[in-house]
Coordinates of C-alpha atoms in Angstrom, one line a residue:
X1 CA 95.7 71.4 99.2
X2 CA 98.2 71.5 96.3
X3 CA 100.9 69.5 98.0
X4 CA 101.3 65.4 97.8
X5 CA 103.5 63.4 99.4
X6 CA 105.0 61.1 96.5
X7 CA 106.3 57.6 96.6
X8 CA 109.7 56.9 96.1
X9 CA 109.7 53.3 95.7
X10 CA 112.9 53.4 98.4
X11 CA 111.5 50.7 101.4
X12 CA 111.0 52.5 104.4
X13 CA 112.2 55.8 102.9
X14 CA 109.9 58.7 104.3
X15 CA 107.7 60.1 101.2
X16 CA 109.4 62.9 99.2
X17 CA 107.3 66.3 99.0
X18 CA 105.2 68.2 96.1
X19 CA 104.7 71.8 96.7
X20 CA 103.5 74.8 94.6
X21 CA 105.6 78.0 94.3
X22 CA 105.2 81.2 93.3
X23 CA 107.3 84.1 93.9
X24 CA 106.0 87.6 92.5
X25 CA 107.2 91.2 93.3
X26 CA 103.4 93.2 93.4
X27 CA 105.0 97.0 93.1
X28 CA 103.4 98.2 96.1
X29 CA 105.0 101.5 97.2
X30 CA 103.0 104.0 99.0
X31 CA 102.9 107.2 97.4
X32 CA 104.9 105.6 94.5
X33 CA 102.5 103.0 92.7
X34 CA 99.7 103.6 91.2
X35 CA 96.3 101.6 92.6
X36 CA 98.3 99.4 94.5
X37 CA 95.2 98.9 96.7
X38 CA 92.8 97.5 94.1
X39 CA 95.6 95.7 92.7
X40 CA 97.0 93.7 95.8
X41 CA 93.0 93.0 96.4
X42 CA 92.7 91.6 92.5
X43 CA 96.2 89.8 93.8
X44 CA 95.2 88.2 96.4
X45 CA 91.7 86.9 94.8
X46 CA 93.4 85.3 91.7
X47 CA 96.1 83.5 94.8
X48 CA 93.1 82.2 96.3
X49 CA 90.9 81.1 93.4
X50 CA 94.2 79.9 91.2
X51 CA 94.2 75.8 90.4
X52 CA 96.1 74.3 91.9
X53 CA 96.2 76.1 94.8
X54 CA 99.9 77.2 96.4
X55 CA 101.6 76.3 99.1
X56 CA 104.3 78.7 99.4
X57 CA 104.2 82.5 98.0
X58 CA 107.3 84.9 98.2
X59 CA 106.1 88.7 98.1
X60 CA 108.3 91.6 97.4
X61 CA 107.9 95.4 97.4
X62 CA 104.8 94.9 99.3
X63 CA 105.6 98.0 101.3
X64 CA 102.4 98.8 103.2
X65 CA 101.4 97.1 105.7
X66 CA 97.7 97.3 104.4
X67 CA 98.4 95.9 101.5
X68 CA 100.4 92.5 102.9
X69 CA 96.8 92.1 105.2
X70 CA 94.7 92.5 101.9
X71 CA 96.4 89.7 100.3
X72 CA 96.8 87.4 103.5
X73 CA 92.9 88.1 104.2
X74 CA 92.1 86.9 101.1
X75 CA 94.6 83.7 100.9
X76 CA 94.2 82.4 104.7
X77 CA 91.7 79.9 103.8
X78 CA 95.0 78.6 101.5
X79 CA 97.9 79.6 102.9
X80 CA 96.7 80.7 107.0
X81 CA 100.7 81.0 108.2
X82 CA 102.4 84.3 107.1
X83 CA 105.3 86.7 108.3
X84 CA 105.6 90.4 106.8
X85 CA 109.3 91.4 107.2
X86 CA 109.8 94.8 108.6
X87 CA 113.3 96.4 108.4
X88 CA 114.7 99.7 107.3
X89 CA 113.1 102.7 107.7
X90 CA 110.3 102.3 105.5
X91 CA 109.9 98.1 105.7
X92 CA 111.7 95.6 103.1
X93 CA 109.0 94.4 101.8
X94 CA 109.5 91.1 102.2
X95 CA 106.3 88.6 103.3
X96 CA 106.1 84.9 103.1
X97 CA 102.9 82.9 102.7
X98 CA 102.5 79.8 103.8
X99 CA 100.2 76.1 104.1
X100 CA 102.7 75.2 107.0
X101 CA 103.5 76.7 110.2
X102 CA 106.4 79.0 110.4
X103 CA 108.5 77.5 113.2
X104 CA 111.4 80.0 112.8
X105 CA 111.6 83.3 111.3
X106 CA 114.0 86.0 111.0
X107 CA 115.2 89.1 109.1
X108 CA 119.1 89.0 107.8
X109 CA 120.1 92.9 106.5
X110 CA 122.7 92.7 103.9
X111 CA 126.0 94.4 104.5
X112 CA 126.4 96.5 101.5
X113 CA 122.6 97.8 101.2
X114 CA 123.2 101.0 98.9
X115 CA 123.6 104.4 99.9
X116 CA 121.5 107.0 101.9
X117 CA 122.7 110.0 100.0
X118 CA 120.5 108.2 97.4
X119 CA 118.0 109.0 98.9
X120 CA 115.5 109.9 96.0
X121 CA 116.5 105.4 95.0
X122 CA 115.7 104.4 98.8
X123 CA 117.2 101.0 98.4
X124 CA 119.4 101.9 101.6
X125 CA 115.9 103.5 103.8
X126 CA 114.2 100.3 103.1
X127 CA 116.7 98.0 104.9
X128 CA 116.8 94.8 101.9
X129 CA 117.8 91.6 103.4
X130 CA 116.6 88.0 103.3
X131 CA 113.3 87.0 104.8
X132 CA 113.8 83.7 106.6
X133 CA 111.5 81.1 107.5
X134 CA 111.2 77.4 108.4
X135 CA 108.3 75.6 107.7
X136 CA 107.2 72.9 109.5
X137 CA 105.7 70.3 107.0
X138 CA 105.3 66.9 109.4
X139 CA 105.8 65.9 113.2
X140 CA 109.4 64.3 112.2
X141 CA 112.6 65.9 113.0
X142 CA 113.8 66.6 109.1
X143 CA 109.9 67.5 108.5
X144 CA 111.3 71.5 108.0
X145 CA 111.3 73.5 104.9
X146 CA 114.3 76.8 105.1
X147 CA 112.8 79.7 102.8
X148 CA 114.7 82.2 102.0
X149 CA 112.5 85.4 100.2
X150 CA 114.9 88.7 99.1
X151 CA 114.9 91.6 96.8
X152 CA 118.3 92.4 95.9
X153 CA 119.7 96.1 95.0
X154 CA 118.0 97.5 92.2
X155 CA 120.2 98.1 89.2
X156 CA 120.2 102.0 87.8
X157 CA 122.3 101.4 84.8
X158 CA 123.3 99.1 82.6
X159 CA 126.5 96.3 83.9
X160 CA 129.2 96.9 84.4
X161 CA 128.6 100.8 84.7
X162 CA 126.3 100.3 87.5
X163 CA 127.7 101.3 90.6
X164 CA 126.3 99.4 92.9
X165 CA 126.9 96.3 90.6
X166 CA 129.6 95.5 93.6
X167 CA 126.6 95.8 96.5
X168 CA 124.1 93.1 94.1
X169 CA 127.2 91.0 93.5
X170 CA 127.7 91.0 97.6
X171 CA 124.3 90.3 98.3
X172 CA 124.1 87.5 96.0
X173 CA 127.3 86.2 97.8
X174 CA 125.3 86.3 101.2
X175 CA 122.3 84.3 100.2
X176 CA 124.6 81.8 98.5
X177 CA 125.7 81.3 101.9
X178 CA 122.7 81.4 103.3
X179 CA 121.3 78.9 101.2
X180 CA 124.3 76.9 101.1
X181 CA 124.4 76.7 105.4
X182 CA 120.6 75.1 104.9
X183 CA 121.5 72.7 102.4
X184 CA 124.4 71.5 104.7
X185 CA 122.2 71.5 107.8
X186 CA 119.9 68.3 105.8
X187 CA 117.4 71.0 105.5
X188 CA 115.3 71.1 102.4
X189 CA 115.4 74.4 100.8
X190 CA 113.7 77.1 99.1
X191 CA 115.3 80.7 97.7
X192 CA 113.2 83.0 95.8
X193 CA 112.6 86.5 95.2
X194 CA 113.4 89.5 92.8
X195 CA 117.3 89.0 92.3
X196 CA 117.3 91.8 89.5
X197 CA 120.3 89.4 88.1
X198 CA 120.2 88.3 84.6
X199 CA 121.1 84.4 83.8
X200 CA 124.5 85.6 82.7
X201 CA 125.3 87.9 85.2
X202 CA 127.9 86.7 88.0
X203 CA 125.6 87.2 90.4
X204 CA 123.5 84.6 89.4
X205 CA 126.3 82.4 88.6
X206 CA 127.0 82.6 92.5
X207 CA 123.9 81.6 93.7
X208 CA 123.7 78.2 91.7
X209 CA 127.8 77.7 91.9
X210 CA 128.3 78.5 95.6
X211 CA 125.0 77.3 96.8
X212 CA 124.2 73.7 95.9
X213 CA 120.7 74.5 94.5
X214 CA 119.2 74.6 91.0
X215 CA 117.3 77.0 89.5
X216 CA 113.7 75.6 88.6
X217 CA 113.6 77.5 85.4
X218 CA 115.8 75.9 83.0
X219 CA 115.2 72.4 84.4
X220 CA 111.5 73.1 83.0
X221 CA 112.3 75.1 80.1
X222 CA 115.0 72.2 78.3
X223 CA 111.5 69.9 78.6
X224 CA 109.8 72.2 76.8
X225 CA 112.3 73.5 74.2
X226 CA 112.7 69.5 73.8
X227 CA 108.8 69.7 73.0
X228 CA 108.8 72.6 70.8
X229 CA 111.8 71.4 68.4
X230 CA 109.8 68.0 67.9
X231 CA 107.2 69.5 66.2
X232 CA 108.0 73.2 65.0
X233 CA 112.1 71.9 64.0
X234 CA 115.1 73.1 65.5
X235 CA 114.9 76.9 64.5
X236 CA 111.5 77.6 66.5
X237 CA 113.9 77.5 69.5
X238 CA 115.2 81.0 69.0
X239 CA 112.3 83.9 69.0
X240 CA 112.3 87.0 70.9
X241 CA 108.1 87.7 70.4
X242 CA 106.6 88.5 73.9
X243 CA 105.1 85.5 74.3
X244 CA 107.9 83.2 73.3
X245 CA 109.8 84.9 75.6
X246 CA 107.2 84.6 78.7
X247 CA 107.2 80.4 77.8
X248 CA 110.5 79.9 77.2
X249 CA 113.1 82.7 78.4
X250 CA 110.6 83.0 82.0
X251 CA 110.8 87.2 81.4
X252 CA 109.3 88.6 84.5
X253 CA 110.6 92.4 83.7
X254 CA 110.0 94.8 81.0
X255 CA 108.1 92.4 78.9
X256 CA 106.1 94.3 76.1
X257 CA 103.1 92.6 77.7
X258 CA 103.2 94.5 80.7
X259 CA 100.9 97.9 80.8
X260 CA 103.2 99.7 83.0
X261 CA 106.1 99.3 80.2
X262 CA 103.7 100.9 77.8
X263 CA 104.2 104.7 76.8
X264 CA 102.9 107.6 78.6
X265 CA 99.9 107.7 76.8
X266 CA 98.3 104.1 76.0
X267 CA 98.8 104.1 79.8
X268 CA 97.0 107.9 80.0
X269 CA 94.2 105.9 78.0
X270 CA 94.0 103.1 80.6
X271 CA 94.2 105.5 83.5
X272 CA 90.8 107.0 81.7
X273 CA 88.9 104.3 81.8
X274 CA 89.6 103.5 78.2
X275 CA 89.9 100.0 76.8
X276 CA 93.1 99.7 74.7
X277 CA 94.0 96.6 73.2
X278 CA 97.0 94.8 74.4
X279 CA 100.1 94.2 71.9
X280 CA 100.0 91.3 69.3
X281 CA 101.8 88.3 71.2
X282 CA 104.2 87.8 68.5
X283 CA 105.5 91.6 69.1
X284 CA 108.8 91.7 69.2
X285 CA 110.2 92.1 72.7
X286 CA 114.1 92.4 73.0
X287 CA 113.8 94.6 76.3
X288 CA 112.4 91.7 78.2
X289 CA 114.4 90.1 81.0
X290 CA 114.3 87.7 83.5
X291 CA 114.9 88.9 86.9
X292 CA 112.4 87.0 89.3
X293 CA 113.8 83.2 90.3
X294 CA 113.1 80.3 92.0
X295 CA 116.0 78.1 93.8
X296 CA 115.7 74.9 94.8
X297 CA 117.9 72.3 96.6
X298 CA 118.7 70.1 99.8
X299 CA 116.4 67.0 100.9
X300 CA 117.6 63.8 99.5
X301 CA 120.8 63.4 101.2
X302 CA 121.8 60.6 98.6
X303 CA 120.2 58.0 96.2
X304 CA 121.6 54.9 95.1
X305 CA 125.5 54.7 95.4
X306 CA 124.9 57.7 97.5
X307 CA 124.6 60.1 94.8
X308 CA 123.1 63.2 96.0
X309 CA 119.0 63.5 95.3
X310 CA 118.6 66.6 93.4
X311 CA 114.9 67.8 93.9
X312 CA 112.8 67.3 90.6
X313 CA 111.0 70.4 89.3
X314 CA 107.7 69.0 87.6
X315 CA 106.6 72.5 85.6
X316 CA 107.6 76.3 85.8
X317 CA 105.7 79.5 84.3
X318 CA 105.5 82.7 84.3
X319 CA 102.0 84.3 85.9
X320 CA 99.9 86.9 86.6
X321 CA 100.2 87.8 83.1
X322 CA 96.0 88.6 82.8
X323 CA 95.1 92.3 83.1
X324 CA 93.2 93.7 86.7
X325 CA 89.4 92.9 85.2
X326 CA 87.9 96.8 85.9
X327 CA 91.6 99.0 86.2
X328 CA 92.6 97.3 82.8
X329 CA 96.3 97.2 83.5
X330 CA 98.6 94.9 84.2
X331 CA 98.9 93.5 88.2
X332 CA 102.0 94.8 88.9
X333 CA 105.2 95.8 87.1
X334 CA 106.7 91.9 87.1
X335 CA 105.1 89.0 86.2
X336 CA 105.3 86.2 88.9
X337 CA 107.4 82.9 88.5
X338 CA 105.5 79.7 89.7
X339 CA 106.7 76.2 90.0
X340 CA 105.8 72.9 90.9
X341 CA 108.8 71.3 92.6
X342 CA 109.2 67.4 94.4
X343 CA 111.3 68.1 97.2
X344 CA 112.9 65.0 98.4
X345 CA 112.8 64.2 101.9
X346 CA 115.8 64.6 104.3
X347 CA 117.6 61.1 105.1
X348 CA 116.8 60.1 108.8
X349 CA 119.2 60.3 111.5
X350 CA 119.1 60.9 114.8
X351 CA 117.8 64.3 116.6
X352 CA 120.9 64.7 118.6
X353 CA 123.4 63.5 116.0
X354 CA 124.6 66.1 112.8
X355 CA 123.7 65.5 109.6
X356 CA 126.9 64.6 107.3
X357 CA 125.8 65.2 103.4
X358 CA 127.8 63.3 101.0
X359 CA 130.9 65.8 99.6
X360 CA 130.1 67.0 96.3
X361 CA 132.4 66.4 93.5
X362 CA 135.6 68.7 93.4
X363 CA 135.4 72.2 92.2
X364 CA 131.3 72.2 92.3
X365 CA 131.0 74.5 94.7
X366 CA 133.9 77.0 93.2
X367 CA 133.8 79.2 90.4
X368 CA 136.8 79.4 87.8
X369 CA 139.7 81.1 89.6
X370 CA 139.2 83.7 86.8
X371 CA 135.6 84.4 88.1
X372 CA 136.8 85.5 91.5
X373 CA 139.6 87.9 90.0
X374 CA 136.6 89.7 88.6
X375 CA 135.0 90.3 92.0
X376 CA 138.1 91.7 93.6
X377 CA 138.7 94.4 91.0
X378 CA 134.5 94.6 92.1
X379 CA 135.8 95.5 95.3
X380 CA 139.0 97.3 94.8
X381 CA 137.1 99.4 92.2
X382 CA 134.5 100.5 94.7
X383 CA 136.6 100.8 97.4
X384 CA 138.9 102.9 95.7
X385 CA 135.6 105.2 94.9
X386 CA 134.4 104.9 99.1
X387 CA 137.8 106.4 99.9
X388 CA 137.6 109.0 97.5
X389 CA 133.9 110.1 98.9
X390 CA 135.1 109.8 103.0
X391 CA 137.8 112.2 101.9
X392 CA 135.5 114.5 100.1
X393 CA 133.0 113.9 102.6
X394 CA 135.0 114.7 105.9
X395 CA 137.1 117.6 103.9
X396 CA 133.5 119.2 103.1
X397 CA 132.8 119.0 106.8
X398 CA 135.6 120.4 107.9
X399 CA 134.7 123.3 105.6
X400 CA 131.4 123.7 106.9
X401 CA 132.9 123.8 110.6
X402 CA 135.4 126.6 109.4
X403 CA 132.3 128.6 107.9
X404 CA 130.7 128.5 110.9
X405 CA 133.0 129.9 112.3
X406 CA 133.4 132.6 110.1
X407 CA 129.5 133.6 110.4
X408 CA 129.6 133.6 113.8
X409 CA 132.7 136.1 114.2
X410 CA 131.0 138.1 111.5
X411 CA 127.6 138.2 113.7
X412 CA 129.7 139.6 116.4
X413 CA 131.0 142.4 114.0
X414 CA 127.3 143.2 112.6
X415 CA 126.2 143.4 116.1
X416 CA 128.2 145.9 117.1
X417 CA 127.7 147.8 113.8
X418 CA 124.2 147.7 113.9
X419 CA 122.8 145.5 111.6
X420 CA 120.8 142.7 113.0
X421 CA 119.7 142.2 109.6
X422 CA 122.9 141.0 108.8
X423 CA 123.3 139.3 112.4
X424 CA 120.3 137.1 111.7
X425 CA 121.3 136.3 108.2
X426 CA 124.7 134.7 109.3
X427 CA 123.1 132.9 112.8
X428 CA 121.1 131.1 110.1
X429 CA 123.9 130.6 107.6
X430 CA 125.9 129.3 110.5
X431 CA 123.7 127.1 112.0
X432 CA 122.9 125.5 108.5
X433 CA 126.5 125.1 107.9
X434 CA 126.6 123.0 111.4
X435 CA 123.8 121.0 110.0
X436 CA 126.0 120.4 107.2
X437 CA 129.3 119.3 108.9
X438 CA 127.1 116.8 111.5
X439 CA 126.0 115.6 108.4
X440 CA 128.8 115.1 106.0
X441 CA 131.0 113.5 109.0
X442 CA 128.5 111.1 109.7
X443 CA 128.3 110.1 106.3
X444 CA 132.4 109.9 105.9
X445 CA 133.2 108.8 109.0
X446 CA 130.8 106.1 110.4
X447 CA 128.2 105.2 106.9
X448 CA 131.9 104.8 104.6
X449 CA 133.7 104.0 107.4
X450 CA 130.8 100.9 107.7
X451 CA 130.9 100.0 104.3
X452 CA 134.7 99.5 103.6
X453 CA 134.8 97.4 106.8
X454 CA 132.1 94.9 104.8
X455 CA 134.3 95.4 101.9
X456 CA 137.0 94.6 103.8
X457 CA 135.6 91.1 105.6
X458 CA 134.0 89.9 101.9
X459 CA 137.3 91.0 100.3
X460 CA 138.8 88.2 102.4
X461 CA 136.2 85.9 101.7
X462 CA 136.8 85.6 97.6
X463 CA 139.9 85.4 98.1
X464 CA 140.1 82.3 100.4
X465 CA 137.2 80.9 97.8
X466 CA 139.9 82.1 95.2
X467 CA 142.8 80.2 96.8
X468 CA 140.9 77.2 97.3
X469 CA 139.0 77.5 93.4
X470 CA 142.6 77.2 91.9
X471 CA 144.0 74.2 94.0
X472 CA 140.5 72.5 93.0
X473 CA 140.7 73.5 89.6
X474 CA 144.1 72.3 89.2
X475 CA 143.1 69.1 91.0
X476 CA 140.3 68.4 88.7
X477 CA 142.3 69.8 85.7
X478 CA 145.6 67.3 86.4
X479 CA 142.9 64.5 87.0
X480 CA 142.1 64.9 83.0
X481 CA 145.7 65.5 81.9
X482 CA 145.4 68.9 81.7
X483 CA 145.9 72.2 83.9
X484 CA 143.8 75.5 84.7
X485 CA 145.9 77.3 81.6
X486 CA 149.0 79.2 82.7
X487 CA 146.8 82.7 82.8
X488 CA 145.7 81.7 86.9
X489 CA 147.6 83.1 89.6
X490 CA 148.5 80.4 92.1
X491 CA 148.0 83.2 95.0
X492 CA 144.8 84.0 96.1
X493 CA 145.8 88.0 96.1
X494 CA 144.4 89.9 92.6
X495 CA 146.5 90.1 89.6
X496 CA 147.1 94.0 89.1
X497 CA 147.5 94.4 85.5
X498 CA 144.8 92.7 84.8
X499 CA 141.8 95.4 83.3
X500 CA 137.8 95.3 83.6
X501 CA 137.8 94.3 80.4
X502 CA 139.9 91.5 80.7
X503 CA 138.6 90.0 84.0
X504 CA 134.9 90.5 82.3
X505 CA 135.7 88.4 79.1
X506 CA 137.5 85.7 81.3
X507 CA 134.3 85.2 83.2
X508 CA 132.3 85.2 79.9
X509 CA 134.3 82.5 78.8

């Protein structure tokens, strides 16, 4: 097996832990992706030849059932504990593979989960959440693991036009509390999945500001971009060929690599049976991004001085970047991430006695007061737009309740003048109209009405994070002879004058 216990040189410190990760989104939608059989079969082979072999594999959009038992059938020699995730209507395709036991499990549904008039997206039918699990790794009381595998909403436009930039920005608020609650519990802990957040995004700034965890990636890639600068100069650090940016930048998305990014027909030629050359690595590839992440944090509770032990990430890569050996194409639509992380273990203490971690330094934890006044225009923006569609929505209905109406005093007139022709023509107007009004005052009054109560409960949440980032900020800012800048409000409420724009550049900066 792939993980080692390592010695820490610490006494009688309990050994720390060295596990392989790999987090991968396989595109498996039924009736959506093509040869997603053969190719979560050719998946789960290379997870169960691969060198060396993993202990812990996040899956997303693994939406059939069949497809989740292919891959666990061929990996249970390797990883014989596993949990598929069902939620939604149609699954959330969500699974966790594991070496260990999974002691716990359970399936936390994000508040703001898209929209079901969408229906044609299906982010809302499929129920996305976080898929949580803890692993038993030894017979001692901090011997647990907390994983936390999610696929947040998918983005359909480009930020901040997106409009469902607010429900990805909420979800990544809700696992950096989830992850955040494990870390304080002692726990050591690991957050992966498809975050479809780029490195800049605020999302992403969330998770490794709110949470205290790192993100494997950049530990790994400043060793190697150290490496690279030694012996091709400084300049060689900034390339955007495909394979640069699979070693360096960790793309997982779009990469010009990938068959299913290819056009229509290099992809027509595959889907013949026709062998067609892959691009040049040193194609340019500026469409590539990085969307697929591994977190990792909690354990060592403090080293010397108690100075909290931050686990050590020992190599990251992107994988699955070979083509399926007979299909030709690419495995899935993402690359995987994969990672070979020390976690340290969890100070001892006493079963029936709480674990009290170390506080980390002032304003850590917090993001720039400036950070959170982008989030509530987020907020206020959409729900400004909510309220605009439960009006529309419950005026339509009423309108369809008042055309019913209509038809069915108009079937009484054509009854009596004959015309049943007429008569059946309005019953079925009428009783698609009804249709209509059940439908459009569900949708106002109890999806919307849903939504802006979750808009409501995080809306309070920034801003108590708010009011405590600018006390903090100030603390920290007096404590080097200078303040926050005269630009932060000192209440936690949202500056109205302040634009998109502005609030966008300030979190930039």
């Amino acid at each position: 097996m792939a993980a080692t216990a390592t010695a820490t040189g610490a006494g009688d410190r309990p050994a720390d832990l060295a596990i392989e990760i790999i987090s991968y989104n396989v595109w498996g939608i039924a009736h959506v992706s093509t040869q997603h059989g053969a190719r979560a079969a050719e998946i789960g082979a290379r997870l169960a030849s691969r060198q060396p072999a993993p202990d812990l594999v996040g899956l997303q959009e693994c939406f059939t059932a069949a497809d989740y038992t292919t891959i666990h059938q061929a990996t249970r020699h390797r990883l014989p504990y596993a949990k598929y995730y069902r939620s939604g209507l149609f699954g959330s395709g969500l699974a966790i593979l594991s070496r260990w036991p999974i002691e716990e499990s359970s399936m936390h549904a994000y508040a703001l989960n898209g929209r079901p008039t969408a229906f044609w997206r299906g982010d809302w039918y499929v129920g996305k959440g976080v898929a949580c699990a803890t692993l038993r790794t030894g017979p001692g009381a901090n011997d647990l693991i907390e994983v936390f595998n999610t696929h947040l909403h998918a983005p359909y436009e480009p930020e901040p036009h997106d409009s469902y930039l607010c429900h990805r920005t909420a979800q990544a608020w809700e696992m950096a509390k989830l992850l955040r609650a494990a870390v304080d519990k002692g726990r050591r802990v690991v957050g992966l999945g498809d975050f479809n957040l780029l490195p800049d995004s605020l999302g992403y700034r969330l998770l490794t500001t709110h949470a205290p965890v790192r993100d494997v990636w950049p530990a790994a890639a400043m060793k190697a971009m150290e490496a690279v600068k030694a012996v091709d100069g400084p300049s060689s650090s900034s390339s955007s060929s495909a394979a640069e940016n699979l070693a360096r930048h960790g793309t997982t998305c779009d990469s010009a690599l990938n068959t299913w990014r290819w056009d229509k027909a290099r992809r027509r030629r595959l889907e013949r049976g026709a062998l067609h050359p892959p691009p040049p690595e040193h194609t340019p590839d500026p469409h590539a991004k990085r969307l697929d992440y591994i977190f990792v944090g909690g354990g060592g509770g403090g080293g010397s001085g108690g100075t909290p032990c931050w686990p050590r990430v020992e190599r990251a890569h992107v994988g699955m970047v070979e083509h399926h050996p007979t299909l030709h194409c690419s495995l899935s639509d993402h690359f995987s991430v994969e990672a070979r992380v020390t976690l340290p273990h969890p100070p001892p203490h006493p079963p029936t006695a709480p674990w009290n971690p170390p506080p980390p330094p002032r304003s850590s934890l917090l993001l720039p007061p400036a950070a959170y006044d982008a989030i509530l225009h987020l907020i206020a923006s959409y729900t400004a737009r909510e309220q605009r569609q439960r009006r529309l929505r419950l005026a339509h209905a009423l309108a369809q309740v008042l055309l019913t109406i209509g038809c069915l005093l108009a079937v009484w007139w054509a009854a009596r003048a004959g015309r049943a022709w007429a008569a059946f023509v309005l019953m079925v107007l009428s009783s698609l109209a009804v249709g209509a009004a059940v439908l459009e005052a569900l949708i106002g009054a109890v999806f919307v009405g849903c939504e802006l109560s979750a808009l409501v409960e995080w809306e309070w949440e920034v801003r108590n994070a708010r009011a405590r980032a600018v006390v903090e900020w100030e603390w920290a800012g007096a404590g080097e002879g200078e303040g926050v800048g005269g630009d932060v409000m000192l209440d936690p409420g949202l500056d109205a004058d302040a634009g998109p724009e502005e609030a966008a550049g300030d979190v930039k900066g």
